[in-house]
Amino acid sequence: MRNIWKIFEHLYNRKIDGRGLAIFRIAFTIILYFEVFQLFYFRHLIFDVIPYIESYEIAVYPIFIFWFLALIFLLLGFFTKMAAIINYLLTVILLGTTSSYEYHMFYSYLTVSFLFIFLPISKNFSVDRFIAFGGSSAKPQKVSILCYYLPVFIGVGFVYFDSIFFKLTSSLWMNGLGMWKPASMPQSAFMNITPLLNFKYLILALGYLTFLFEAIFIFTFWRKSWRVYLLIIGIGLHLGILICFPIPFFALGVSSIYLLMVPVKFWKIIFDSKVVRLISNRLNLFLIYLFESSKIFTDLLFKKDYRYNSGIIVNRNKVYKKLSFYGIIIITGIQLIVSFNSPLWKNTRELLMVEDHIVIKKTENAIKLMTSVTRDFLGITNHGVFMDSHFENYNHSIAVVYKPENGEDVWLPLTNEKGTPGNYLFGPIWIKWTFRANNPNIDQEVLKESIRDFIAFWAHKEEVDLDNATFSIKVKKNRVPHEWEKNFLNNQLSNPWIEAGYVTWKNEEFYPNIKDIEKL
């Protein structure tokens, strides 16, 4: 422990240019803002009992308004500490009440929002900093290098580290199909990249590279000689996710965390360039004008020096330093404990024939309970992403088509005519339709309720009267591959649609008549 403390203290006391941390704050907040905007747009689908027909017992509209305001203040670095606290609380409350729409990026939002409370994210490029220096320009403020390491360590490193314990037990990943198969399944293919997928050894190599990258990341990202290479691979990986899968904010959100791995010298070159300095000077003059014109108001609000009100990470008080140290140790310990329930360790316990021991069972149950808390409050959980269970036996695509009395059929923006995700299906909405309403083994009742909710939401948006409306349910049967195949995605997209029943609405009452999808 003493050696760990020495390493921590060295990193804690090492100061570097803090502008990269401010860029991270701005980039991550923008991505979170658009994610929240998506949740806001679909709020009736997510929270209403039946969208626009039977409302949720609490109006969520005002809560979202507060969340938007907190994010704007966080983006500007204005009342940053308070904005970070409000953002974290609302993230916990609203994301915690959307379990059927939960997807992996939610955990990153929770983790980073929690860290924002403590990190000195307003030391540069913020209104708070501008006010702290009395409206005058000042040199870029420095922060502890730990402020760069922590979000990467917890928000990315933990995710990759835990996922390895899933991938090591996965035939999908161990056979190099970790990239090829998800991108080849119609229900997850945002963009058809068949020409790339047809390069067998390239795509298999990329799958193995992803596995190796995630396995070594947490042990190597802090090494200066490795950092740029890991940054390039990591950004490339998530740009690939952005292109291939309908989870854009996941790809962009993690990429924003990678900004903390950009060498500090790069930001210095950018912000010391003549063009950027000219823009900065013009903006500074504008802010000075605003500051001077409202000086009386700001004097009343800001009676103390905000230069050092920057969070416990860089506070030189020894007590705060120790709290930071033990906080990091505890959070790391929690992730290690959570990983105890990953498949690799479960298989190990079975191999040792101790899986039924009462101590093991009680430990597993205690960890499950702990994980349910750490997941909802810290985003610390297990990370089995794109695993065998997500695709095994997933041999169908389901679409809903509106049949107006006069006019052409209208495909709802769920699954489109090709059989790939429609315009509604991004992020949590894609997860809801693809893995909760649908899944490898369909629950007919869940499917019926989900179809009801999506139709009710869409009908309100498109001004379709549900007093008398009919919708056709179509199914496309797909094969599930277990090895690489050329043109697999195109072959599945060419499969015909099968009529799988219909649903009708009478006086805003829902009447389903859907065939058993698994028997088609």
Short mmCIF file of C-alpha atoms in Angstrom, two decimals:
data_model
loop_
_atom_site.label_atom_id
_atom_site.label_comp_id
_atom_site.label_asym_id
_atom_site.label_seq_id
_atom_site.Cartn_x
_atom_site.Cartn_y
_atom_site.Cartn_z
CA MET A 1 0.00 0.00 0.00
CA ARG A 2 2.91 2.33 0.74
CA ASN A 3 4.23 1.97 -2.82
CA ILE A 4 0.78 2.64 -4.23
CA TRP A 5 0.57 5.78 -2.09
CA LYS A 6 3.93 7.00 -3.41
CA ILE A 7 2.78 6.53 -7.01
CA PHE A 8 -0.50 8.29 -6.25
CA GLU A 9 1.24 11.18 -4.49
CA HIS A 10 3.66 11.61 -7.38
CA LEU A 11 0.81 11.78 -9.90
CA TYR A 12 -1.30 13.95 -7.59
CA ASN A 13 1.46 16.56 -7.29
CA ARG A 14 2.41 16.53 -10.96
CA LYS A 15 0.75 19.51 -12.68
CA ILE A 16 0.11 19.87 -16.40
CA ASP A 17 -1.81 22.25 -18.66
CA GLY A 18 -5.51 21.91 -17.81
CA ARG A 19 -6.95 22.97 -21.16
CA GLY A 20 -7.32 19.39 -22.34
CA LEU A 21 -9.52 18.67 -19.32
CA ALA A 22 -11.71 21.63 -20.24
CA ILE A 23 -12.02 20.37 -23.82
CA PHE A 24 -13.12 17.02 -22.41
CA ARG A 25 -15.73 18.74 -20.23
CA ILE A 26 -17.15 20.59 -23.22
CA ALA A 27 -17.12 17.60 -25.60
CA PHE A 28 -18.63 15.12 -23.13
CA THR A 29 -21.32 17.59 -22.02
CA ILE A 30 -22.35 18.23 -25.64
CA ILE A 31 -22.74 14.48 -26.27
CA LEU A 32 -24.70 14.04 -23.04
CA TYR A 33 -26.88 17.01 -24.01
CA PHE A 34 -27.89 15.35 -27.29
CA GLU A 35 -28.52 12.05 -25.52
CA VAL A 36 -30.79 13.86 -23.08
CA PHE A 37 -32.50 15.58 -26.00
CA GLN A 38 -33.24 12.16 -27.52
CA LEU A 39 -34.69 10.96 -24.21
CA PHE A 40 -36.74 14.15 -24.05
CA TYR A 41 -38.13 13.62 -27.56
CA PHE A 42 -39.12 10.04 -26.72
CA ARG A 43 -40.19 10.82 -23.14
CA HIS A 44 -43.81 9.74 -23.70
CA LEU A 45 -42.65 6.44 -25.18
CA ILE A 46 -40.25 5.88 -22.30
CA PHE A 47 -42.30 7.05 -19.32
CA ASP A 48 -46.01 6.91 -20.23
CA VAL A 49 -47.94 3.75 -19.44
CA ILE A 50 -49.33 3.99 -23.00
CA PRO A 51 -47.76 6.90 -24.93
CA TYR A 52 -50.09 9.91 -25.12
CA ILE A 53 -53.04 7.76 -24.01
CA GLU A 54 -52.27 6.84 -20.41
CA SER A 55 -49.73 9.22 -18.92
CA TYR A 56 -46.99 8.58 -16.40
CA GLU A 57 -48.01 9.49 -12.85
CA ILE A 58 -45.33 12.22 -12.66
CA ALA A 59 -44.75 14.91 -15.28
CA VAL A 60 -41.13 14.52 -16.41
CA TYR A 61 -41.10 17.62 -18.63
CA PRO A 62 -39.94 20.02 -15.84
CA ILE A 63 -37.23 17.58 -14.78
CA PHE A 64 -35.80 17.56 -18.29
CA ILE A 65 -35.84 21.37 -18.38
CA PHE A 66 -33.73 21.46 -15.21
CA TRP A 67 -31.41 18.87 -16.74
CA PHE A 68 -30.97 20.93 -19.91
CA LEU A 69 -30.17 24.01 -17.84
CA ALA A 70 -27.64 22.13 -15.72
CA LEU A 71 -25.92 20.85 -18.85
CA ILE A 72 -25.79 24.34 -20.38
CA PHE A 73 -24.22 25.71 -17.19
CA LEU A 74 -21.80 22.77 -17.17
CA LEU A 75 -20.90 23.42 -20.80
CA LEU A 76 -20.18 27.08 -20.07
CA GLY A 77 -18.43 26.35 -16.79
CA PHE A 78 -20.82 28.62 -14.90
CA PHE A 79 -21.65 27.68 -11.30
CA THR A 80 -19.81 24.54 -12.38
CA LYS A 81 -19.81 22.70 -9.08
CA MET A 82 -23.55 23.14 -8.54
CA ALA A 83 -24.30 22.29 -12.18
CA ALA A 84 -22.22 19.10 -11.88
CA ILE A 85 -24.09 18.03 -8.75
CA ILE A 86 -27.50 18.68 -10.31
CA ASN A 87 -26.48 16.90 -13.51
CA TYR A 88 -25.30 13.86 -11.52
CA LEU A 89 -28.49 13.67 -9.45
CA LEU A 90 -30.72 13.94 -12.52
CA THR A 91 -28.62 11.38 -14.35
CA VAL A 92 -29.11 8.95 -11.47
CA ILE A 93 -32.84 9.67 -11.20
CA LEU A 94 -33.84 9.65 -14.87
CA LEU A 95 -31.52 6.97 -16.18
CA GLY A 96 -32.35 4.84 -13.19
CA THR A 97 -36.06 4.89 -14.11
CA THR A 98 -35.55 3.79 -17.72
CA SER A 99 -34.37 0.22 -17.15
CA SER A 100 -35.97 -1.23 -20.29
CA TYR A 101 -34.15 1.42 -22.36
CA GLU A 102 -30.86 1.12 -20.50
CA TYR A 103 -27.77 0.64 -22.63
CA HIS A 104 -24.07 0.67 -22.06
CA MET A 105 -23.46 4.38 -22.50
CA PHE A 106 -25.72 5.09 -19.52
CA TYR A 107 -22.99 3.67 -17.27
CA SER A 108 -20.40 6.01 -18.75
CA TYR A 109 -22.72 8.99 -18.22
CA LEU A 110 -23.07 8.03 -14.55
CA THR A 111 -19.33 7.51 -14.05
CA VAL A 112 -18.22 10.74 -15.70
CA SER A 113 -21.05 12.81 -14.17
CA PHE A 114 -19.94 11.58 -10.75
CA LEU A 115 -16.31 12.48 -11.47
CA PHE A 116 -17.32 15.93 -12.75
CA ILE A 117 -18.33 16.83 -9.20
CA PHE A 118 -14.75 16.46 -7.99
CA LEU A 119 -12.56 17.26 -10.99
CA PRO A 120 -11.37 20.86 -11.56
CA ILE A 121 -13.20 21.05 -14.87
CA SER A 122 -13.81 24.81 -14.64
CA LYS A 123 -10.15 25.86 -14.34
CA ASN A 124 -10.00 26.69 -18.05
CA PHE A 125 -12.48 27.83 -20.70
CA SER A 126 -15.20 28.61 -18.18
CA VAL A 127 -17.24 31.55 -16.98
CA ASP A 128 -16.25 30.71 -13.40
CA ARG A 129 -12.58 31.13 -14.27
CA PHE A 130 -13.27 34.39 -16.09
CA ILE A 131 -15.07 35.77 -13.05
CA ALA A 132 -12.38 34.49 -10.70
CA PHE A 133 -9.78 36.60 -12.48
CA GLY A 134 -11.95 39.70 -12.45
CA GLY A 135 -12.67 39.69 -16.18
CA SER A 136 -9.00 39.80 -17.14
CA SER A 137 -7.16 37.26 -19.22
CA ALA A 138 -4.81 34.89 -17.44
CA LYS A 139 -2.43 32.09 -18.25
CA PRO A 140 -3.88 28.60 -18.67
CA GLN A 141 -4.34 26.96 -15.31
CA LYS A 142 -2.62 23.70 -14.48
CA VAL A 143 -4.22 20.64 -12.93
CA SER A 144 -3.00 17.35 -11.52
CA ILE A 145 -2.27 14.75 -14.19
CA LEU A 146 -4.60 12.46 -12.21
CA CYS A 147 -7.48 14.56 -13.53
CA TYR A 148 -6.60 13.27 -16.99
CA TYR A 149 -6.01 9.68 -15.89
CA LEU A 150 -9.06 9.09 -13.70
CA PRO A 151 -11.88 9.39 -16.30
CA VAL A 152 -9.88 7.18 -18.68
CA PHE A 153 -9.05 4.66 -15.95
CA ILE A 154 -12.59 4.34 -14.62
CA GLY A 155 -14.71 5.30 -17.64
CA VAL A 156 -12.80 3.26 -20.24
CA GLY A 157 -10.24 1.03 -18.50
CA PHE A 158 -12.75 -0.58 -16.14
CA VAL A 159 -15.12 -1.30 -19.04
CA TYR A 160 -12.43 -2.99 -21.13
CA PHE A 161 -10.96 -4.83 -18.14
CA ASP A 162 -14.25 -6.40 -17.08
CA SER A 163 -15.31 -7.18 -20.65
CA ILE A 164 -12.25 -9.41 -21.07
CA PHE A 165 -13.67 -11.82 -18.48
CA PHE A 166 -16.69 -12.16 -20.76
CA LYS A 167 -14.80 -12.36 -24.05
CA LEU A 168 -12.46 -15.10 -22.82
CA THR A 169 -15.49 -17.41 -22.48
CA SER A 170 -17.04 -16.31 -25.78
CA SER A 171 -16.70 -18.43 -28.92
CA LEU A 172 -17.75 -15.31 -30.83
CA TRP A 173 -14.66 -13.38 -29.72
CA MET A 174 -12.25 -16.30 -29.42
CA ASN A 175 -12.94 -17.17 -33.08
CA GLY A 176 -12.28 -13.60 -34.22
CA LEU A 177 -15.94 -12.88 -35.04
CA GLY A 178 -16.38 -10.11 -32.47
CA MET A 179 -16.56 -7.41 -35.14
CA TRP A 180 -17.80 -9.41 -38.13
CA LYS A 181 -20.88 -11.04 -36.62
CA PRO A 182 -22.55 -7.99 -34.99
CA ALA A 183 -21.94 -5.96 -38.17
CA SER A 184 -23.40 -8.80 -40.26
CA MET A 185 -26.67 -9.21 -38.35
CA PRO A 186 -29.51 -7.23 -39.97
CA GLN A 187 -31.01 -6.07 -36.67
CA SER A 188 -27.74 -4.33 -35.65
CA ALA A 189 -26.36 -3.19 -39.02
CA PHE A 190 -26.75 0.58 -39.13
CA MET A 191 -24.67 0.75 -42.30
CA ASN A 192 -24.06 -2.06 -44.76
CA ILE A 193 -20.27 -2.47 -44.94
CA THR A 194 -20.32 -5.81 -46.76
CA PRO A 195 -17.32 -4.90 -49.01
CA LEU A 196 -15.19 -4.59 -45.86
CA LEU A 197 -16.76 -7.61 -44.17
CA ASN A 198 -15.86 -9.72 -47.21
CA PHE A 199 -12.13 -9.29 -46.47
CA LYS A 200 -12.09 -12.35 -44.22
CA TYR A 201 -8.64 -12.17 -42.69
CA LEU A 202 -8.74 -8.39 -42.27
CA ILE A 203 -12.05 -8.45 -40.41
CA LEU A 204 -10.98 -11.42 -38.26
CA ALA A 205 -7.71 -9.62 -37.47
CA LEU A 206 -9.67 -6.53 -36.41
CA GLY A 207 -11.72 -8.71 -34.06
CA TYR A 208 -8.58 -10.12 -32.44
CA LEU A 209 -7.00 -6.65 -32.33
CA THR A 210 -10.03 -5.31 -30.46
CA PHE A 211 -9.74 -8.13 -27.92
CA LEU A 212 -6.00 -7.60 -27.42
CA PHE A 213 -6.41 -3.82 -27.20
CA GLU A 214 -9.04 -4.09 -24.48
CA ALA A 215 -6.98 -6.66 -22.57
CA ILE A 216 -3.88 -4.45 -22.29
CA PHE A 217 -5.46 -1.00 -22.20
CA ILE A 218 -5.84 -0.50 -18.44
CA PHE A 219 -2.21 -1.53 -17.87
CA THR A 220 -0.66 0.59 -20.63
CA PHE A 221 -2.66 3.78 -21.31
CA TRP A 222 -0.72 5.74 -18.66
CA ARG A 223 2.61 4.97 -20.38
CA LYS A 224 3.66 7.98 -22.42
CA SER A 225 5.35 5.87 -25.10
CA TRP A 226 2.15 3.84 -25.66
CA ARG A 227 -0.43 6.57 -25.31
CA VAL A 228 -0.63 7.90 -28.88
CA TYR A 229 -0.83 4.39 -30.37
CA LEU A 230 -3.60 3.42 -27.96
CA LEU A 231 -5.36 6.71 -28.69
CA ILE A 232 -5.33 6.05 -32.44
CA ILE A 233 -6.60 2.48 -32.04
CA GLY A 234 -9.27 3.51 -29.51
CA ILE A 235 -10.59 6.39 -31.60
CA GLY A 236 -10.51 4.15 -34.69
CA LEU A 237 -12.45 1.44 -32.85
CA HIS A 238 -15.17 3.84 -31.77
CA LEU A 239 -15.39 5.56 -35.14
CA GLY A 240 -16.00 2.06 -36.51
CA ILE A 241 -18.81 1.65 -33.99
CA LEU A 242 -20.21 5.02 -35.10
CA ILE A 243 -20.30 3.85 -38.72
CA CYS A 244 -21.52 0.29 -38.19
CA PHE A 245 -24.00 0.37 -35.32
CA PRO A 246 -26.97 2.57 -34.33
CA ILE A 247 -25.36 3.75 -31.08
CA PRO A 248 -23.77 7.07 -32.12
CA PHE A 249 -23.64 8.66 -28.67
CA PHE A 250 -21.87 5.62 -27.27
CA ALA A 251 -19.20 5.92 -29.97
CA LEU A 252 -18.86 9.69 -29.60
CA GLY A 253 -19.11 9.67 -25.80
CA VAL A 254 -16.25 7.21 -25.32
CA SER A 255 -14.26 9.06 -28.00
CA SER A 256 -14.66 12.24 -25.94
CA ILE A 257 -13.03 10.47 -22.99
CA TYR A 258 -10.16 9.53 -25.28
CA LEU A 259 -9.53 13.26 -25.73
CA LEU A 260 -7.84 13.11 -22.33
CA MET A 261 -5.14 10.95 -23.93
CA VAL A 262 -4.31 13.59 -26.54
CA PRO A 263 -0.80 14.91 -25.72
CA VAL A 264 -0.95 18.21 -23.84
CA LYS A 265 1.53 19.67 -26.35
CA PHE A 266 -1.10 19.27 -29.07
CA TRP A 267 -3.54 21.54 -27.24
CA LYS A 268 -0.76 24.04 -26.62
CA ILE A 269 0.03 24.18 -30.35
CA ILE A 270 -3.65 24.58 -31.22
CA PHE A 271 -4.49 27.26 -28.67
CA ASP A 272 -1.26 29.20 -29.14
CA SER A 273 -1.80 29.49 -32.89
CA LYS A 274 -2.47 32.98 -34.26
CA VAL A 275 -6.00 32.22 -35.48
CA VAL A 276 -7.17 30.69 -32.20
CA ARG A 277 -5.52 33.46 -30.16
CA LEU A 278 -7.25 36.10 -32.28
CA ILE A 279 -10.63 34.44 -31.75
CA SER A 280 -9.86 34.05 -28.05
CA ASN A 281 -8.95 37.72 -27.70
CA ARG A 282 -12.17 38.81 -29.43
CA LEU A 283 -14.20 36.53 -27.18
CA ASN A 284 -12.34 37.80 -24.14
CA LEU A 285 -13.17 41.41 -25.03
CA PHE A 286 -16.83 40.47 -25.37
CA LEU A 287 -16.80 38.71 -21.98
CA ILE A 288 -15.05 41.68 -20.37
CA TYR A 289 -17.82 43.92 -21.66
CA LEU A 290 -20.45 41.63 -20.19
CA PHE A 291 -18.51 41.34 -16.97
CA GLU A 292 -18.09 45.07 -16.48
CA SER A 293 -21.71 45.78 -17.37
CA SER A 294 -22.90 43.38 -14.69
CA LYS A 295 -20.14 43.84 -12.13
CA ILE A 296 -22.47 44.85 -9.33
CA PHE A 297 -24.48 41.69 -9.82
CA THR A 298 -21.44 39.44 -9.92
CA ASP A 299 -19.89 41.11 -6.87
CA LEU A 300 -22.98 40.16 -4.90
CA LEU A 301 -22.88 36.58 -6.11
CA PHE A 302 -19.15 35.90 -5.93
CA LYS A 303 -17.71 37.10 -2.65
CA LYS A 304 -15.03 34.43 -2.39
CA ASP A 305 -12.09 33.50 -4.57
CA TYR A 306 -13.11 30.79 -7.05
CA ARG A 307 -9.63 30.15 -8.31
CA TYR A 308 -9.15 27.33 -5.88
CA ASN A 309 -12.70 26.05 -5.60
CA SER A 310 -11.86 23.32 -8.07
CA GLY A 311 -12.60 19.99 -6.45
CA ILE A 312 -10.90 17.58 -4.09
CA ILE A 313 -8.55 16.10 -6.69
CA VAL A 314 -6.24 19.13 -6.76
CA ASN A 315 -6.86 20.54 -3.31
CA ARG A 316 -3.53 20.54 -1.48
CA ASN A 317 -5.09 19.91 1.84
CA LYS A 318 -3.67 16.61 3.11
CA VAL A 319 -7.07 15.37 4.24
CA TYR A 320 -8.52 15.85 0.77
CA LYS A 321 -5.49 14.16 -0.76
CA LYS A 322 -6.04 11.10 1.40
CA LEU A 323 -9.75 11.09 0.64
CA SER A 324 -8.91 11.10 -3.06
CA PHE A 325 -6.47 8.24 -2.62
CA TYR A 326 -8.83 6.03 -0.65
CA GLY A 327 -11.71 6.93 -2.94
CA ILE A 328 -9.77 5.63 -5.95
CA ILE A 329 -8.77 2.49 -4.04
CA ILE A 330 -12.39 1.82 -3.02
CA ILE A 331 -13.78 2.35 -6.53
CA THR A 332 -11.10 0.06 -7.99
CA GLY A 333 -11.90 -2.55 -5.36
CA ILE A 334 -15.59 -2.34 -6.19
CA GLN A 335 -14.91 -3.05 -9.87
CA LEU A 336 -12.70 -6.03 -8.97
CA ILE A 337 -15.42 -7.41 -6.72
CA VAL A 338 -18.09 -6.87 -9.39
CA SER A 339 -15.94 -8.80 -11.89
CA PHE A 340 -16.11 -11.82 -9.54
CA ASN A 341 -19.52 -12.57 -11.09
CA SER A 342 -18.25 -12.52 -14.68
CA PRO A 343 -18.44 -15.72 -16.76
CA LEU A 344 -14.72 -16.52 -16.62
CA TRP A 345 -14.69 -16.64 -12.81
CA LYS A 346 -17.96 -18.55 -12.75
CA ASN A 347 -16.45 -21.16 -15.08
CA THR A 348 -13.36 -21.29 -12.86
CA ARG A 349 -15.49 -21.99 -9.80
CA GLU A 350 -17.31 -24.75 -11.68
CA LEU A 351 -13.98 -26.26 -12.73
CA LEU A 352 -12.85 -26.26 -9.11
CA MET A 353 -16.26 -27.73 -8.14
CA VAL A 354 -16.94 -25.03 -5.55
CA GLU A 355 -19.80 -23.26 -7.36
CA ASP A 356 -22.43 -24.78 -5.02
CA HIS A 357 -20.58 -24.02 -1.80
CA ILE A 358 -22.72 -21.94 0.54
CA VAL A 359 -20.00 -19.30 0.96
CA ILE A 360 -19.66 -18.92 -2.82
CA LYS A 361 -23.43 -18.66 -3.27
CA LYS A 362 -23.79 -16.04 -0.55
CA THR A 363 -20.84 -14.11 -1.96
CA GLU A 364 -22.38 -14.13 -5.44
CA ASN A 365 -25.72 -12.91 -4.09
CA ALA A 366 -24.05 -10.17 -2.04
CA ILE A 367 -22.10 -9.01 -5.10
CA LYS A 368 -25.28 -8.95 -7.19
CA LEU A 369 -26.90 -6.73 -4.60
CA MET A 370 -23.84 -4.48 -4.45
CA THR A 371 -23.68 -4.29 -8.25
CA SER A 372 -27.29 -3.13 -8.45
CA VAL A 373 -26.28 -0.15 -6.30
CA THR A 374 -22.93 0.66 -7.90
CA ARG A 375 -24.46 0.35 -11.39
CA ASP A 376 -27.20 2.86 -10.64
CA PHE A 377 -25.03 5.37 -8.78
CA LEU A 378 -21.50 5.00 -10.20
CA GLY A 379 -21.95 3.16 -13.47
CA ILE A 380 -19.72 0.35 -12.14
CA THR A 381 -21.07 -2.97 -13.34
CA ASN A 382 -20.33 -5.95 -15.58
CA HIS A 383 -19.60 -5.19 -19.22
CA GLY A 384 -20.64 -8.01 -21.51
CA VAL A 385 -21.09 -6.15 -24.81
CA PHE A 386 -21.89 -7.87 -28.13
CA MET A 387 -21.70 -11.36 -26.66
CA ASP A 388 -22.89 -14.74 -27.97
CA SER A 389 -26.14 -14.49 -26.02
CA HIS A 390 -27.11 -11.31 -27.86
CA PHE A 391 -27.20 -13.09 -31.22
CA GLU A 392 -27.51 -16.84 -30.64
CA ASN A 393 -30.88 -18.01 -32.08
CA TYR A 394 -31.71 -14.41 -33.02
CA ASN A 395 -33.16 -15.46 -36.36
CA HIS A 396 -35.81 -12.84 -37.10
CA SER A 397 -36.44 -9.19 -37.88
CA ILE A 398 -39.84 -7.69 -37.06
CA ALA A 399 -41.45 -4.72 -38.77
CA VAL A 400 -44.71 -2.84 -38.27
CA VAL A 401 -46.59 -1.40 -41.27
CA TYR A 402 -49.50 1.04 -41.13
CA LYS A 403 -52.36 0.11 -43.51
CA PRO A 404 -54.38 3.25 -44.21
CA GLU A 405 -57.80 2.89 -45.80
CA ASN A 406 -56.74 5.13 -48.65
CA GLY A 407 -53.12 5.43 -49.62
CA GLU A 408 -49.87 3.49 -49.60
CA ASP A 409 -48.57 1.38 -46.75
CA VAL A 410 -46.33 3.21 -44.28
CA TRP A 411 -43.46 1.38 -42.61
CA LEU A 412 -42.99 2.57 -39.05
CA PRO A 413 -39.41 3.78 -38.39
CA LEU A 414 -38.53 0.68 -36.38
CA THR A 415 -37.31 -1.93 -38.82
CA ASN A 416 -37.24 -0.59 -42.37
CA GLU A 417 -38.13 -2.39 -45.61
CA LYS A 418 -34.57 -3.66 -46.01
CA GLY A 419 -34.69 -5.29 -42.57
CA THR A 420 -32.20 -2.97 -40.84
CA PRO A 421 -32.81 -0.44 -38.01
CA GLY A 422 -35.15 2.43 -38.93
CA ASN A 423 -34.98 6.12 -38.09
CA TYR A 424 -36.27 5.72 -34.51
CA LEU A 425 -33.69 3.12 -33.58
CA PHE A 426 -30.70 4.87 -32.10
CA GLY A 427 -29.10 4.27 -28.71
CA PRO A 428 -31.64 3.40 -26.01
CA ILE A 429 -34.55 3.20 -28.48
CA TRP A 430 -32.62 0.66 -30.58
CA ILE A 431 -31.83 -1.35 -27.46
CA LYS A 432 -35.49 -1.30 -26.42
CA TRP A 433 -36.83 -2.53 -29.77
CA THR A 434 -34.00 -4.94 -30.64
CA PHE A 435 -33.17 -6.59 -27.32
CA ARG A 436 -36.15 -5.94 -25.01
CA ALA A 437 -39.24 -5.95 -27.26
CA ASN A 438 -37.44 -8.45 -29.49
CA ASN A 439 -34.63 -10.76 -28.47
CA PRO A 440 -33.32 -14.20 -29.43
CA ASN A 441 -36.28 -15.85 -27.67
CA ILE A 442 -39.38 -13.70 -27.99
CA ASP A 443 -41.84 -13.20 -25.17
CA GLN A 444 -45.09 -12.67 -27.08
CA GLU A 445 -46.70 -10.56 -24.35
CA VAL A 446 -43.71 -8.24 -24.11
CA LEU A 447 -43.67 -7.95 -27.90
CA LYS A 448 -47.38 -7.06 -28.00
CA GLU A 449 -47.02 -4.36 -25.34
CA SER A 450 -43.97 -2.92 -27.07
CA ILE A 451 -45.68 -2.82 -30.46
CA ARG A 452 -48.65 -1.09 -28.80
CA ASP A 453 -46.40 1.55 -27.25
CA PHE A 454 -44.37 2.23 -30.37
CA ILE A 455 -47.51 2.52 -32.50
CA ALA A 456 -49.19 4.89 -30.02
CA PHE A 457 -46.09 7.11 -29.95
CA TRP A 458 -45.64 7.11 -33.73
CA ALA A 459 -49.34 7.72 -34.39
CA HIS A 460 -49.36 10.83 -32.20
CA LYS A 461 -46.25 12.21 -33.89
CA GLU A 462 -47.65 11.52 -37.37
CA GLU A 463 -51.22 12.60 -36.47
CA VAL A 464 -52.67 9.18 -37.27
CA ASP A 465 -56.10 8.60 -35.73
CA LEU A 466 -56.18 5.51 -33.49
CA ASP A 467 -59.97 5.42 -33.32
CA ASN A 468 -59.89 3.10 -36.31
CA ALA A 469 -56.48 1.93 -37.57
CA THR A 470 -54.87 -1.31 -38.72
CA PHE A 471 -51.21 -2.28 -38.67
CA SER A 472 -49.60 -5.30 -40.28
CA ILE A 473 -46.84 -7.24 -38.53
CA LYS A 474 -44.13 -8.58 -40.81
CA VAL A 475 -41.27 -10.96 -40.04
CA LYS A 476 -38.10 -11.73 -41.95
CA LYS A 477 -36.43 -14.99 -40.98
CA ASN A 478 -32.64 -14.86 -40.86
CA ARG A 479 -29.89 -17.39 -40.33
CA VAL A 480 -27.49 -17.12 -37.40
CA PRO A 481 -23.89 -17.73 -38.53
CA HIS A 482 -21.27 -19.54 -36.48
CA GLU A 483 -18.36 -18.86 -38.81
CA TRP A 484 -17.35 -16.22 -41.34
CA GLU A 485 -19.35 -16.19 -44.58
CA LYS A 486 -18.96 -14.01 -47.62
CA ASN A 487 -21.89 -11.66 -48.40
CA PHE A 488 -23.74 -12.91 -45.32
CA LEU A 489 -25.52 -9.61 -44.56
CA ASN A 490 -26.67 -9.09 -48.16
CA ASN A 491 -27.98 -12.64 -48.27
CA GLN A 492 -30.08 -12.06 -45.16
CA LEU A 493 -31.42 -8.76 -46.42
CA SER A 494 -32.66 -10.52 -49.55
CA ASN A 495 -34.89 -12.84 -47.51
CA PRO A 496 -38.64 -12.24 -48.04
CA TRP A 497 -41.01 -10.72 -45.51
CA ILE A 498 -43.61 -13.04 -43.99
CA GLU A 499 -47.02 -11.90 -42.77
CA ALA A 500 -47.10 -12.46 -39.01
CA GLY A 501 -50.52 -11.09 -38.11
CA TYR A 502 -51.97 -7.67 -37.50
CA VAL A 503 -53.09 -5.31 -34.75
CA THR A 504 -56.06 -2.99 -34.76
CA TRP A 505 -57.00 0.10 -32.80
CA LYS A 506 -60.62 0.97 -32.01
CA ASN A 507 -61.38 4.10 -30.00
CA GLU A 508 -57.75 4.12 -28.81
CA GLU A 509 -58.05 0.54 -27.59
CA PHE A 510 -55.39 -1.93 -28.76
CA TYR A 511 -56.38 -5.37 -30.17
CA PRO A 512 -53.42 -7.59 -31.14
CA ASN A 513 -53.60 -10.65 -33.36
CA ILE A 514 -49.95 -11.65 -33.72
CA LYS A 515 -48.69 -15.11 -34.63
CA ASP A 516 -46.13 -16.91 -32.49
CA ILE A 517 -42.93 -15.53 -34.03
CA GLU A 518 -40.76 -18.43 -32.88
CA LYS A 519 -42.96 -20.95 -34.74
CA LEU A 520 -42.90 -19.16 -38.09
#
